[in-house]
C-alpha cells in the first residue's frame, strides 16, 4: 500500500530528492518491497522514471533509479535505468495542476525497444501526484513494445489513484 505524501515520509522523500540524502534510498526502497509483499507481478524488468541529463547531472543521481535498484535487487529482478529516457528537459511540476502536468510531459520520453520489447516492465518513481509522468512513461514503454507496464511509487498525493496499477 502506497503511503500518503505527508509528514515524516514527505520530509524524508524531500531530503532524499533535493538534499542529496542518498542514504535514504534503502529505507524508502524497502517501503516499495513491503508494499509489493502480497502481490505477484510477472516482472521481467524494473526501470525508473528518468531525469533529463542536465537535471541528473545537477542532482548527481536519479532518486527513482536508486529506489528501483533497491527493489530489483531485493526481488532478484533485472534493472535497467536506461530502458526509458527523457528526450527533453521539462520544467519542474511542483506548482503545476493536472492539465499543465500532462502538457509538460507530453512526448518527453522514449523507450529502447531492444530492451523492453515483449517484457513486463515495472516502472518506479518516488511520488505519484496526478499520474501524468507515469502515464506518459508507460505510453513510451508500450510504444517501444513492452508487454505489460506496471507502475509503483513510495508515496502518493491524496486522491492520486490506486496504489499499484497496470499502466
CSV table of C-alpha atoms in Angstrom, one decimal:
chain,number,residue,atom,x,y,z
A,1,UNK,CA,0.0,0.0,0.0
A,2,UNK,CA,1.4,3.3,-1.0
A,3,UNK,CA,1.6,5.8,1.8
A,4,UNK,CA,0.3,9.4,1.7
A,5,UNK,CA,2.8,12.0,0.9
A,6,UNK,CA,2.6,13.8,4.2
A,7,UNK,CA,4.5,14.3,7.5
A,8,UNK,CA,7.7,12.3,8.1
A,9,UNK,CA,7.5,10.5,4.8
A,10,UNK,CA,7.2,13.7,2.8
A,11,UNK,CA,10.2,15.1,4.7
A,12,UNK,CA,12.3,12.0,4.0
A,13,UNK,CA,11.5,12.0,0.3
A,14,UNK,CA,12.2,15.7,0.1
A,15,UNK,CA,15.6,15.2,1.8
A,16,UNK,CA,16.3,12.2,-0.5
A,17,UNK,CA,15.4,14.0,-3.6
A,18,UNK,CA,16.7,17.6,-3.0
A,19,UNK,CA,19.2,17.4,-0.2
A,20,UNK,CA,21.5,14.6,-1.5
A,21,UNK,CA,20.5,12.2,1.3
A,22,UNK,CA,21.1,9.2,-0.8
A,23,UNK,CA,21.4,7.0,2.3
A,24,UNK,CA,17.6,7.2,2.4
A,25,UNK,CA,17.3,5.1,-0.8
A,26,UNK,CA,17.5,1.8,1.2
A,27,UNK,CA,14.7,2.5,3.7
A,28,UNK,CA,12.5,4.2,1.1
A,29,UNK,CA,13.1,1.4,-1.4
A,30,UNK,CA,12.2,-1.1,1.2
A,31,UNK,CA,8.8,0.6,1.5
A,32,UNK,CA,8.3,-0.5,-2.1
A,33,UNK,CA,9.4,-4.0,-1.2
A,34,UNK,CA,6.9,-4.1,1.7
A,35,UNK,CA,4.1,-2.7,-0.5
A,36,UNK,CA,4.6,-5.5,-3.0
A,37,UNK,CA,4.9,-8.3,-0.4
A,38,UNK,CA,1.4,-9.6,-1.1
A,39,UNK,CA,1.4,-9.1,-4.8
A,40,UNK,CA,2.6,-11.3,-7.7
A,41,UNK,CA,3.6,-9.4,-10.7
A,42,UNK,CA,5.3,-11.1,-13.6
A,43,UNK,CA,8.2,-8.7,-13.8
A,44,UNK,CA,10.9,-9.1,-16.4
A,45,UNK,CA,12.5,-5.7,-16.0
A,46,UNK,CA,12.5,-2.8,-13.5
A,47,UNK,CA,13.2,0.7,-14.6
A,48,UNK,CA,12.7,4.2,-13.3
A,49,UNK,CA,11.1,7.4,-14.4
A,50,UNK,CA,14.2,9.2,-15.9
A,51,UNK,CA,15.5,12.6,-15.2
A,52,UNK,CA,16.8,14.8,-18.1
A,53,UNK,CA,20.6,14.5,-18.3
A,54,UNK,CA,21.0,18.1,-17.2
A,55,UNK,CA,18.9,17.6,-14.1
A,56,UNK,CA,20.6,14.3,-13.2
A,57,UNK,CA,24.0,16.0,-13.6
A,58,UNK,CA,22.8,18.8,-11.3
A,59,UNK,CA,21.4,16.5,-8.7
A,60,UNK,CA,24.1,13.8,-9.1
A,61,UNK,CA,21.7,10.9,-9.2
A,62,UNK,CA,18.2,9.8,-10.1
A,63,UNK,CA,16.2,9.2,-6.9
A,64,UNK,CA,13.7,6.9,-8.7
A,65,UNK,CA,16.5,4.8,-10.1
A,66,UNK,CA,18.0,4.3,-6.7
A,67,UNK,CA,14.6,3.2,-5.4
A,68,UNK,CA,14.3,0.8,-8.4
A,69,UNK,CA,17.7,-0.7,-7.7
A,70,UNK,CA,16.8,-1.5,-4.1
A,71,UNK,CA,13.5,-3.1,-5.2
A,72,UNK,CA,15.0,-5.1,-8.1
A,73,UNK,CA,17.9,-6.3,-6.0
A,74,UNK,CA,15.6,-7.4,-3.2
A,75,UNK,CA,13.3,-9.3,-5.6
A,76,UNK,CA,16.0,-10.7,-7.9
A,77,UNK,CA,14.7,-8.8,-10.9
A,78,UNK,CA,16.7,-7.2,-13.7
A,79,UNK,CA,17.1,-3.4,-13.5
A,80,UNK,CA,18.0,-1.1,-16.4
A,81,UNK,CA,18.0,2.6,-15.7
A,82,UNK,CA,18.4,3.4,-19.4
A,83,UNK,CA,15.3,1.4,-20.6
A,84,UNK,CA,13.5,4.7,-20.8
A,85,UNK,CA,15.0,8.1,-21.5
A,86,UNK,CA,13.8,11.7,-21.1
A,87,UNK,CA,14.2,13.3,-24.5
A,88,UNK,CA,13.7,16.8,-23.5
A,89,UNK,CA,14.1,18.9,-20.4
A,90,UNK,CA,10.8,19.8,-18.7
A,91,UNK,CA,10.2,22.4,-16.1
A,92,UNK,CA,9.6,21.2,-12.5
A,93,UNK,CA,6.0,20.1,-12.0
A,94,UNK,CA,5.8,21.0,-8.3
A,95,UNK,CA,3.4,24.0,-8.9
A,96,UNK,CA,1.6,22.7,-12.0
A,97,UNK,CA,-2.0,21.5,-12.0
A,98,UNK,CA,-3.0,18.2,-13.6
A,99,UNK,CA,-3.6,19.5,-17.1
A,100,UNK,CA,-0.4,21.5,-17.0
A,101,UNK,CA,1.5,18.4,-15.9
A,102,UNK,CA,0.1,16.3,-18.8
A,103,UNK,CA,1.1,19.0,-21.3
A,104,UNK,CA,4.5,19.4,-19.6
A,105,UNK,CA,5.5,15.8,-20.0
A,106,UNK,CA,3.8,15.0,-23.4
A,107,UNK,CA,6.2,13.3,-25.7
A,108,UNK,CA,9.1,13.8,-23.2
A,109,UNK,CA,10.1,10.2,-23.0
A,110,UNK,CA,11.3,7.4,-25.4
A,111,UNK,CA,11.9,3.8,-24.5
A,112,UNK,CA,14.5,1.5,-26.0
A,113,UNK,CA,12.7,-1.3,-28.0
A,114,UNK,CA,15.7,-3.6,-27.9
A,115,UNK,CA,15.5,-3.5,-24.1
A,116,UNK,CA,11.7,-3.5,-23.4
A,117,UNK,CA,10.1,-5.4,-26.3
A,118,UNK,CA,7.8,-8.1,-25.1
A,119,UNK,CA,8.7,-7.6,-21.4
A,120,UNK,CA,6.6,-6.9,-18.4
A,121,UNK,CA,8.1,-3.7,-17.0
A,122,UNK,CA,7.8,-2.3,-13.5
A,123,UNK,CA,8.2,1.5,-13.6
A,124,UNK,CA,9.4,3.1,-10.3
A,125,UNK,CA,9.0,6.7,-9.1
A,126,UNK,CA,9.2,8.4,-5.8
A,127,UNK,CA,5.8,10.2,-5.6
A,128,UNK,CA,2.6,9.9,-7.7
A,129,UNK,CA,0.7,13.2,-7.7
A,130,UNK,CA,-1.5,13.3,-10.8
A,131,UNK,CA,-0.1,10.3,-12.6
A,132,UNK,CA,0.9,12.4,-15.7
A,133,UNK,CA,4.5,11.4,-15.7
A,134,UNK,CA,3.9,7.7,-15.0
A,135,UNK,CA,1.2,7.6,-17.7
A,136,UNK,CA,3.5,9.3,-20.3
A,137,UNK,CA,6.4,6.9,-19.4
A,138,UNK,CA,4.0,3.9,-19.7
A,139,UNK,CA,2.9,5.2,-23.1
A,140,UNK,CA,6.5,5.4,-24.3
A,141,UNK,CA,7.3,1.9,-22.9
A,142,UNK,CA,4.2,0.4,-24.7
A,143,UNK,CA,5.1,2.2,-27.9
A,144,UNK,CA,8.5,0.6,-27.8
A,145,UNK,CA,6.9,-2.9,-27.5
A,146,UNK,CA,6.7,-3.5,-23.7
A,147,UNK,CA,4.1,-6.1,-22.9
A,148,UNK,CA,2.7,-5.1,-19.5
A,149,UNK,CA,3.7,-1.9,-17.8
A,150,UNK,CA,3.2,-1.7,-14.0
A,151,UNK,CA,3.8,1.5,-12.0
A,152,UNK,CA,4.7,1.8,-8.4
A,153,UNK,CA,5.7,4.7,-6.1
A,154,UNK,CA,6.7,5.1,-2.5
A,155,UNK,CA,4.1,7.8,-1.8
A,156,UNK,CA,1.2,9.5,-3.4
A,157,UNK,CA,-0.7,12.7,-3.0
A,158,UNK,CA,-4.2,12.3,-1.5
A,159,UNK,CA,-6.6,11.1,-4.3
A,160,UNK,CA,-3.8,10.1,-6.6
A,161,UNK,CA,-5.4,6.8,-7.6
A,162,UNK,CA,-4.7,3.1,-6.9
A,163,UNK,CA,-1.6,2.1,-5.1
A,164,UNK,CA,-0.1,-0.1,-7.8
A,165,UNK,CA,-1.5,-0.3,-11.2
A,166,UNK,CA,-1.2,-1.8,-14.6
A,167,UNK,CA,-0.4,1.3,-16.7
